PDB file of C-alpha atoms in Angstrom:
ATOM      1  CA  MET A 292     -24.713 -10.139  10.513  1.00  0.00           C
ATOM      2  CA  PHE A 293     -23.019 -13.518  10.136  1.00  0.00           C
ATOM      3  CA  GLN A 294     -25.913 -15.408   8.540  1.00  0.00           C
ATOM      4  CA  LEU A 295     -24.284 -16.256   5.227  1.00  0.00           C
ATOM      5  CA  ASN A 296     -27.173 -16.571   2.780  1.00  0.00           C
ATOM      6  CA  GLN A 297     -26.328 -16.990  -0.899  1.00  0.00           C
ATOM      7  CA  PRO A 298     -26.547 -13.316  -2.027  1.00  0.00           C
ATOM      8  CA  TYR A 299     -24.412 -12.277   0.961  1.00  0.00           C
ATOM      9  CA  LYS A 300     -21.866 -15.018   0.237  1.00  0.00           C
ATOM     10  CA  ARG A 301     -21.556 -13.946  -3.402  1.00  0.00           C
ATOM     11  CA  THR A 302     -21.036 -10.308  -2.444  1.00  0.00           C
ATOM     12  CA  VAL A 303     -18.338 -11.131   0.120  1.00  0.00           C
ATOM     13  CA  LEU A 304     -16.637 -13.517  -2.318  1.00  0.00           C
ATOM     14  CA  LEU A 305     -16.680 -10.851  -5.048  1.00  0.00           C
ATOM     15  CA  PHE A 306     -14.997  -8.265  -2.797  1.00  0.00           C
ATOM     16  CA  MET A 307     -12.426 -10.806  -1.622  1.00  0.00           C
ATOM     17  CA  THR A 308     -11.566 -11.926  -5.156  1.00  0.00           C
ATOM     18  CA  ALA A 309     -11.258  -8.371  -6.474  1.00  0.00           C
ATOM     19  CA  SER A 310      -9.018  -7.390  -3.561  1.00  0.00           C
ATOM     20  CA  ILE A 311      -6.711 -10.359  -4.066  1.00  0.00           C
ATOM     21  CA  ILE A 312      -6.406  -9.644  -7.799  1.00  0.00           C
ATOM     22  CA  ILE A 313      -5.513  -5.969  -7.223  1.00  0.00           C
ATOM     23  CA  PHE A 314      -3.004  -6.843  -4.500  1.00  0.00           C
ATOM     24  CA  SER A 315      -1.424  -9.524  -6.688  1.00  0.00           C
ATOM     25  CA  PHE A 316      -1.027  -7.046  -9.564  1.00  0.00           C
ATOM     26  CA  ILE A 317       0.640  -4.442  -7.325  1.00  0.00           C
ATOM     27  CA  SER A 318       2.861  -7.089  -5.727  1.00  0.00           C
ATOM     28  CA  TYR A 319       4.028  -8.329  -9.125  1.00  0.00           C
ATOM     29  CA  GLN A 320       5.026  -4.812 -10.194  1.00  0.00           C
ATOM     30  CA  ILE A 321       6.953  -4.238  -6.968  1.00  0.00           C
ATOM     31  CA  ILE A 322       8.797  -7.561  -7.243  1.00  0.00           C
ATOM     32  CA  VAL A 323       9.725  -6.892 -10.881  1.00  0.00           C
ATOM     33  CA  MET A 324      10.326  -3.117 -10.890  1.00  0.00           C
ATOM     34  CA  GLY A 325      10.638  -2.122  -7.246  1.00  0.00           C
ATOM     35  CA  ILE A 326       8.293   0.828  -7.754  1.00  0.00           C
ATOM     36  CA  THR A 327       4.963   0.683  -9.540  1.00  0.00           C
ATOM     37  CA  GLY A 328       3.860   2.796 -12.463  1.00  0.00           C
ATOM     38  CA  PHE A 329       1.049   4.034 -10.243  1.00  0.00           C
ATOM     39  CA  ASP A 330       3.563   5.466  -7.761  1.00  0.00           C
ATOM     40  CA  GLY A 331       5.379   7.298 -10.525  1.00  0.00           C
ATOM     41  CA  PHE A 332       2.125   8.604 -11.978  1.00  0.00           C
ATOM     42  CA  MET A 333       0.916   9.912  -8.604  1.00  0.00           C
ATOM     43  CA  ALA A 334       4.274  11.604  -7.970  1.00  0.00           C
ATOM     44  CA  GLU A 335       3.927  13.493 -11.259  1.00  0.00           C
ATOM     45  CA  ILE A 336       0.324  14.654 -10.950  1.00  0.00           C
ATOM     46  CA  MET A 337       0.331  15.420  -7.212  1.00  0.00           C
ATOM     47  CA  PRO A 338       3.510  17.364  -6.417  1.00  0.00           C
ATOM     48  CA  LEU A 339       2.133  19.026  -3.271  1.00  0.00           C
ATOM     49  CA  PRO A 340       4.195  22.059  -2.155  1.00  0.00           C
ATOM     50  CA  PRO A 341       5.359  22.072   1.478  1.00  0.00           C
ATOM     51  CA  SER A 342       2.804  23.659   3.801  1.00  0.00           C
ATOM     52  CA  SER A 343       3.076  23.851   7.583  1.00  0.00           C
ATOM     53  CA  VAL A 344      -0.704  24.083   7.944  1.00  0.00           C
ATOM     54  CA  LEU A 345      -1.369  21.115   5.655  1.00  0.00           C
ATOM     55  CA  THR A 346       1.405  19.103   7.313  1.00  0.00           C
ATOM     56  CA  LEU A 347      -0.122  19.767  10.738  1.00  0.00           C
ATOM     57  CA  LEU A 348      -3.533  18.701   9.413  1.00  0.00           C
ATOM     58  CA  MET A 349      -2.144  15.511   7.915  1.00  0.00           C
ATOM     59  CA  GLU A 350      -0.318  14.674  11.142  1.00  0.00           C
ATOM     60  CA  GLY A 351      -3.592  15.045  13.022  1.00  0.00           C
ATOM     61  CA  ILE A 352      -5.439  12.835  10.551  1.00  0.00           C
ATOM     62  CA  SER A 353      -2.681  10.213  10.724  1.00  0.00           C
ATOM     63  CA  ILE A 354      -3.175   9.946  14.492  1.00  0.00           C
ATOM     64  CA  LEU A 355      -6.673   8.548  13.823  1.00  0.00           C
ATOM     65  CA  GLY A 356      -4.890   5.349  12.765  1.00  0.00           C
ATOM     66  CA  SER A 357      -2.218   5.308  15.473  1.00  0.00           C
ATOM     67  CA  VAL A 358      -1.578   2.182  17.514  1.00  0.00           C
ATOM     68  CA  TYR A 359      -2.364   3.826  20.850  1.00  0.00           C
ATOM     69  CA  LEU A 360      -5.639   5.404  19.766  1.00  0.00           C
ATOM     70  CA  LEU A 361      -6.953   2.271  18.063  1.00  0.00           C
ATOM     71  CA  ALA A 362      -5.830   0.044  20.952  1.00  0.00           C
ATOM     72  CA  ALA A 363      -7.815   2.158  23.432  1.00  0.00           C
ATOM     73  CA  ALA A 364     -10.802   2.382  21.094  1.00  0.00           C
ATOM     74  CA  SER A 365     -10.707  -1.388  20.485  1.00  0.00           C
ATOM     75  CA  LEU A 366     -10.768  -2.089  24.211  1.00  0.00           C
ATOM     76  CA  LEU A 367     -13.806   0.154  24.690  1.00  0.00           C
ATOM     77  CA  LEU A 368     -15.565  -1.450  21.727  1.00  0.00           C
ATOM     78  CA  VAL A 369     -14.949  -4.987  23.002  1.00  0.00           C
ATOM     79  CA  LEU A 370     -16.223  -4.050  26.473  1.00  0.00           C
ATOM     80  CA  TYR A 371     -19.360  -2.542  24.932  1.00  0.00           C
ATOM     81  CA  MET A 372     -20.029  -5.620  22.805  1.00  0.00           C
ATOM     82  CA  TRP A 373     -19.396  -7.854  25.828  1.00  0.00           C
ATOM     83  CA  ARG A 374     -22.077  -6.007  27.773  1.00  0.00           C
ATOM     84  CA  GLN A 375     -24.409  -6.447  24.803  1.00  0.00           C
ATOM     85  CA  GLN A 376     -23.496 -10.174  24.754  1.00  0.00           C
ATOM     86  CA  GLU A 377     -22.495  -9.954  21.086  1.00  0.00           C
ATOM     87  CA  ILE A 378     -19.936 -12.743  21.303  1.00  0.00           C
ATOM     88  CA  HIS A 379     -19.696 -13.448  17.570  1.00  0.00           C
ATOM     89  CA  LYS A 380     -19.004  -9.774  16.876  1.00  0.00           C
ATOM     90  CA  ILE A 381     -16.230  -9.805  19.478  1.00  0.00           C
ATOM     91  CA  LEU A 382     -14.727 -12.932  17.933  1.00  0.00           C
ATOM     92  CA  PHE A 383     -14.885 -11.405  14.461  1.00  0.00           C
ATOM     93  CA  PHE A 384     -13.382  -8.091  15.580  1.00  0.00           C
ATOM     94  CA  LEU A 385     -10.489  -9.573  17.538  1.00  0.00           C
ATOM     95  CA  THR A 386      -9.690 -12.083  14.787  1.00  0.00           C
ATOM     96  CA  ALA A 387      -9.716  -9.333  12.164  1.00  0.00           C
ATOM     97  CA  MET A 388      -7.566  -6.926  14.204  1.00  0.00           C
ATOM     98  CA  PHE A 389      -4.948  -9.313  15.609  1.00  0.00           C
ATOM     99  CA  GLY A 390      -4.836 -11.400  12.437  1.00  0.00           C
ATOM    100  CA  GLY A 391      -4.385  -8.241  10.409  1.00  0.00           C
ATOM    101  CA  VAL A 392      -1.381  -7.213  12.508  1.00  0.00           C
ATOM    102  CA  VAL A 393       0.284 -10.601  12.060  1.00  0.00           C
ATOM    103  CA  LEU A 394      -0.503 -10.657   8.334  1.00  0.00           C
ATOM    104  CA  ASN A 395       0.954  -7.186   7.877  1.00  0.00           C
ATOM    105  CA  LEU A 396       4.201  -8.103   9.624  1.00  0.00           C
ATOM    106  CA  LEU A 397       4.594 -11.248   7.523  1.00  0.00           C
ATOM    107  CA  LEU A 398       4.020  -9.323   4.291  1.00  0.00           C
ATOM    108  CA  LYS A 399       6.415  -6.541   5.305  1.00  0.00           C
ATOM    109  CA  ILE A 400       9.151  -9.062   6.047  1.00  0.00           C
ATOM    110  CA  GLY A 401       8.377 -11.020   2.881  1.00  0.00           C
ATOM    111  CA  PHE A 402       8.569  -8.029   0.533  1.00  0.00           C
ATOM    112  CA  GLY A 403      11.186  -6.041   2.474  1.00  0.00           C
ATOM    113  CA  ARG A 404      10.357  -2.814   0.651  1.00  0.00           C
ATOM    114  CA  SER A 405      12.061   0.287   2.048  1.00  0.00           C
ATOM    115  CA  ARG A 406      10.089   3.415   2.808  1.00  0.00           C
ATOM    116  CA  PRO A 407      10.333   6.512   0.594  1.00  0.00           C
ATOM    117  CA  GLU A 408      13.859   7.910   0.926  1.00  0.00           C
ATOM    118  CA  ASN A 409      14.477   5.197   3.565  1.00  0.00           C
ATOM    119  CA  LEU A 410      12.466   7.206   6.091  1.00  0.00           C
ATOM    120  CA  GLU A 411      12.840   5.731   9.579  1.00  0.00           C
ATOM    121  CA  ALA A 412      11.077   8.316  11.733  1.00  0.00           C
ATOM    122  CA  TYR A 413       9.188  11.609  11.668  1.00  0.00           C
ATOM    123  CA  ASP A 414       7.883  14.087  14.225  1.00  0.00           C
ATOM    124  CA  VAL A 415       4.200  14.386  15.111  1.00  0.00           C
ATOM    125  CA  PHE A 416       3.423  17.356  17.350  1.00  0.00           C
ATOM    126  CA  GLY A 417       6.989  17.281  18.653  1.00  0.00           C
ATOM    127  CA  VAL A 418       7.021  13.526  19.326  1.00  0.00           C
ATOM    128  CA  THR A 419       9.402  11.400  17.236  1.00  0.00           C
ATOM    129  CA  LEU A 420       7.793   8.226  15.893  1.00  0.00           C
ATOM    130  CA  HIS A 421      10.092   5.425  14.710  1.00  0.00           C
ATOM    131  CA  PHE A 422       9.206   2.861  12.037  1.00  0.00           C
ATOM    132  CA  VAL A 423      10.072  -0.691  11.242  1.00  0.00           C
ATOM    133  CA  ASN A 424      11.883   0.218   8.044  1.00  0.00           C
ATOM    134  CA  TYR A 425       9.573  -1.677   5.687  1.00  0.00           C
ATOM    135  CA  SER A 426       6.658  -0.065   3.945  1.00  0.00           C
ATOM    136  CA  PHE A 427       4.694  -2.666   1.962  1.00  0.00           C
ATOM    137  CA  PRO A 428       1.862  -2.923   2.705  1.00  0.00           C
ATOM    138  CA  SER A 429       1.106  -0.002   5.018  1.00  0.00           C
ATOM    139  CA  GLY A 430       0.446  -1.244   8.554  1.00  0.00           C
ATOM    140  CA  HIS A 431      -1.030   2.119   9.514  1.00  0.00           C
ATOM    141  CA  THR A 432      -3.512   1.828   6.658  1.00  0.00           C
ATOM    142  CA  MET A 433      -4.334  -1.815   7.405  1.00  0.00           C
ATOM    143  CA  ARG A 434      -5.221  -1.317  11.064  1.00  0.00           C
ATOM    144  CA  THR A 435      -7.182   1.833  10.163  1.00  0.00           C
ATOM    145  CA  PHE A 436      -9.128   0.011   7.449  1.00  0.00           C
ATOM    146  CA  ILE A 437      -9.866  -3.006   9.655  1.00  0.00           C
ATOM    147  CA  PHE A 438     -10.908  -1.027  12.740  1.00  0.00           C
ATOM    148  CA  TYR A 439     -13.113   1.527  11.016  1.00  0.00           C
ATOM    149  CA  GLY A 440     -14.213  -1.117   8.506  1.00  0.00           C
ATOM    150  CA  CYS A 441     -15.488  -3.268  11.390  1.00  0.00           C
ATOM    151  CA  LEU A 442     -17.359  -0.277  12.791  1.00  0.00           C
ATOM    152  CA  LEU A 443     -18.865   0.299   9.354  1.00  0.00           C
ATOM    153  CA  LEU A 444     -19.886  -3.352   9.031  1.00  0.00           C
ATOM    154  CA  PHE A 445     -21.470  -3.402  12.504  1.00  0.00           C
ATOM    155  CA  LEU A 446     -23.309  -0.192  11.699  1.00  0.00           C
ATOM    156  CA  LEU A 447     -24.715  -1.321   8.348  1.00  0.00           C
ATOM    157  CA  THR A 448     -25.948  -4.645   9.745  1.00  0.00           C
ATOM    158  CA  ASP A 449     -27.631  -3.087  12.802  1.00  0.00           C
ATOM    159  CA  LYS A 450     -31.378  -2.964  12.086  1.00  0.00           C
ATOM    160  CA  ARG A 451     -32.041  -0.692  15.065  1.00  0.00           C
ATOM    161  CA  ILE A 452     -30.348   2.343  13.473  1.00  0.00           C
ATOM    162  CA  GLN A 453     -32.193   4.597  11.028  1.00  0.00           C
ATOM    163  CA  SER A 454     -31.027   4.641   7.413  1.00  0.00           C
ATOM    164  CA  ARG A 455     -30.236   8.368   7.413  1.00  0.00           C
ATOM    165  CA  ILE A 456     -27.998   8.035  10.474  1.00  0.00           C
ATOM    166  CA  LYS A 457     -26.309   5.009   8.892  1.00  0.00           C
ATOM    167  CA  THR A 458     -25.562   7.027   5.748  1.00  0.00           C
ATOM    168  CA  ILE A 459     -24.036   9.951   7.668  1.00  0.00           C
ATOM    169  CA  ILE A 460     -21.846   7.822   9.929  1.00  0.00           C
ATOM    170  CA  SER A 461     -20.844   5.533   7.041  1.00  0.00           C
ATOM    171  CA  CYS A 462     -19.581   8.531   5.058  1.00  0.00           C
ATOM    172  CA  MET A 463     -17.594   9.714   8.087  1.00  0.00           C
ATOM    173  CA  LEU A 464     -15.976   6.303   8.619  1.00  0.00           C
ATOM    174  CA  ALA A 465     -15.159   5.903   4.911  1.00  0.00           C
ATOM    175  CA  SER A 466     -13.663   9.413   4.869  1.00  0.00           C
ATOM    176  CA  ILE A 467     -11.401   8.585   7.825  1.00  0.00           C
ATOM    177  CA  ILE A 468     -10.117   5.458   6.067  1.00  0.00           C
ATOM    178  CA  LEU A 469      -9.414   7.419   2.873  1.00  0.00           C
ATOM    179  CA  LEU A 470      -7.859  10.464   4.553  1.00  0.00           C
ATOM    180  CA  VAL A 471      -5.545   8.418   6.776  1.00  0.00           C
ATOM    181  CA  GLY A 472      -4.189   6.728   3.652  1.00  0.00           C
ATOM    182  CA  ILE A 473      -3.665  10.091   1.944  1.00  0.00           C
ATOM    183  CA  SER A 474      -1.924  11.462   5.043  1.00  0.00           C
ATOM    184  CA  ARG A 475       0.594   8.629   4.998  1.00  0.00           C
ATOM    185  CA  VAL A 476       1.577   9.454   1.421  1.00  0.00           C
ATOM    186  CA  TYR A 477       1.746  13.203   2.099  1.00  0.00           C
ATOM    187  CA  LEU A 478       3.974  12.656   5.135  1.00  0.00           C
ATOM    188  CA  GLU A 479       6.214  10.478   2.904  1.00  0.00           C
ATOM    189  CA  ALA A 480       5.877   7.519   5.223  1.00  0.00           C
ATOM    190  CA  HIS A 481       4.579   5.380   2.339  1.00  0.00           C
ATOM    191  CA  TYR A 482       4.277   5.077  -1.419  1.00  0.00           C
ATOM    192  CA  PRO A 483       0.725   5.246  -2.859  1.00  0.00           C
ATOM    193  CA  SER A 484       0.934   1.547  -3.767  1.00  0.00           C
ATOM    194  CA  ASP A 485       1.634   0.725  -0.097  1.00  0.00           C
ATOM    195  CA  ILE A 486      -1.691   2.344   0.778  1.00  0.00           C
ATOM    196  CA  ILE A 487      -3.684   0.608  -1.970  1.00  0.00           C
ATOM    197  CA  ALA A 488      -2.120  -2.707  -0.974  1.00  0.00           C
ATOM    198  CA  GLY A 489      -3.055  -2.048   2.651  1.00  0.00           C
ATOM    199  CA  TYR A 490      -6.661  -1.427   1.646  1.00  0.00           C
ATOM    200  CA  THR A 491      -6.935  -4.532  -0.523  1.00  0.00           C
ATOM    201  CA  VAL A 492      -5.232  -6.904   1.933  1.00  0.00           C
ATOM    202  CA  SER A 493      -7.426  -5.620   4.756  1.00  0.00           C
ATOM    203  CA  LEU A 494     -10.603  -6.055   2.730  1.00  0.00           C
ATOM    204  CA  ALA A 495      -9.644  -9.585   1.679  1.00  0.00           C
ATOM    205  CA  TRP A 496      -8.750 -10.508   5.265  1.00  0.00           C
ATOM    206  CA  MET A 497     -12.040  -9.126   6.600  1.00  0.00           C
ATOM    207  CA  CYS A 498     -13.932 -11.176   4.006  1.00  0.00           C
ATOM    208  CA  ILE A 499     -12.107 -14.318   5.148  1.00  0.00           C
ATOM    209  CA  CYS A 500     -13.008 -13.511   8.758  1.00  0.00           C
ATOM    210  CA  ILE A 501     -16.669 -13.046   7.789  1.00  0.00           C
ATOM    211  CA  PHE A 502     -16.701 -16.489   6.166  1.00  0.00           C
ATOM    212  CA  ALA A 503     -14.928 -18.114   9.131  1.00  0.00           C
ATOM    213  CA  VAL A 504     -17.083 -16.576  11.860  1.00  0.00           C
ATOM    214  CA  GLY A 505     -20.200 -17.058   9.729  1.00  0.00           C
ATOM    215  CA  ARG A 506     -19.537 -20.783   9.401  1.00  0.00           C
ATOM    216  CA  MET A 507     -18.883 -21.019  13.112  1.00  0.00           C
ATOM    217  CA  SER A 508     -22.114 -19.170  13.870  1.00  0.00           C
ATOM    218  CA  GLN A 509     -24.105 -21.455  11.578  1.00  0.00           C
ATOM    219  CA  SER A 510     -22.540 -24.563  13.129  1.00  0.00           C
ATOM    220  CA  ASN A 511     -23.417 -23.382  16.625  1.00  0.00           C
ATOM    221  CA  SER A 512     -26.990 -22.579  15.536  1.00  0.00           C
ATOM    222  CA  SER A 513     -27.391 -26.031  13.967  1.00  0.00           C
ATOM    223  CA  HIS A 514     -25.995 -27.694  17.098  1.00  0.00           C
ATOM    224  CA  LEU A 515     -28.408 -25.794  19.340  1.00  0.00           C
ATOM    225  CA  SER A 516     -31.313 -26.638  17.048  1.00  0.00           C
ATOM    226  CA  ARG A 517     -30.486 -30.346  17.207  1.00  0.00           C
ATOM    227  CA  GLN A 518     -30.262 -30.191  21.003  1.00  0.00           C
ATOM    228  CA  THR A 519     -33.613 -28.389  21.233  1.00  0.00           C
ATOM    229  CA  PHE A 520     -35.241 -30.867  18.858  1.00  0.00           C
ATOM    230  CA  GLY A 521     -33.857 -33.788  20.852  1.00  0.00           C
ATOM    231  CA  LYS A 522     -35.342 -32.436  24.057  1.00  0.00           C
ATOM    232  CA  ASP A 523     -38.747 -32.026  22.425  1.00  0.00           C
TER     233      ASP A 523
END
């Protein structure tokens, strides 16, 4: 997974560059205008009428990116990878997740963008959830993208799994990432640009982590090869 050959490096670099460009464009619009043209456009073409059934569905989908669920799932994933002795995957995953949290907090504080209608809390199945009253970029979207994105990356690079199973699970993981973002906009916890920014920052950060862990993996491999050669 972390063997950075040239085609793989170019692909990762392309995704990272594109993500940074999109995030920079959105950030510029927010700094200059406060709200992006994309947010206004989405508000005009998607005026969803209130629906108790749809709201309940969106609340359920949003839980798939909740702190508690992802924290428990992350612990189980790390324990599984530890048993499989996949140390580099553990290092990548923990760096991506914890680094993503720190990066999100720094960006929220830096931009200081209020949530739609200054929303500070909303009820999910009768439980009131409170927010840090900054919305850009979406922390909910970032941790969802990074967690399920890591699962997707591990899946696609696992040669033991059949291609058809990879395709099915990949579509499910991608759908979760997309639907969680949509749910945050529907529940008025975020602007659409908060969600897009969350996606792009997460993708760029994951690319950086791939480069960092890949270099570390290559260095360790080279060191072991030199030791083996010296013994021979």
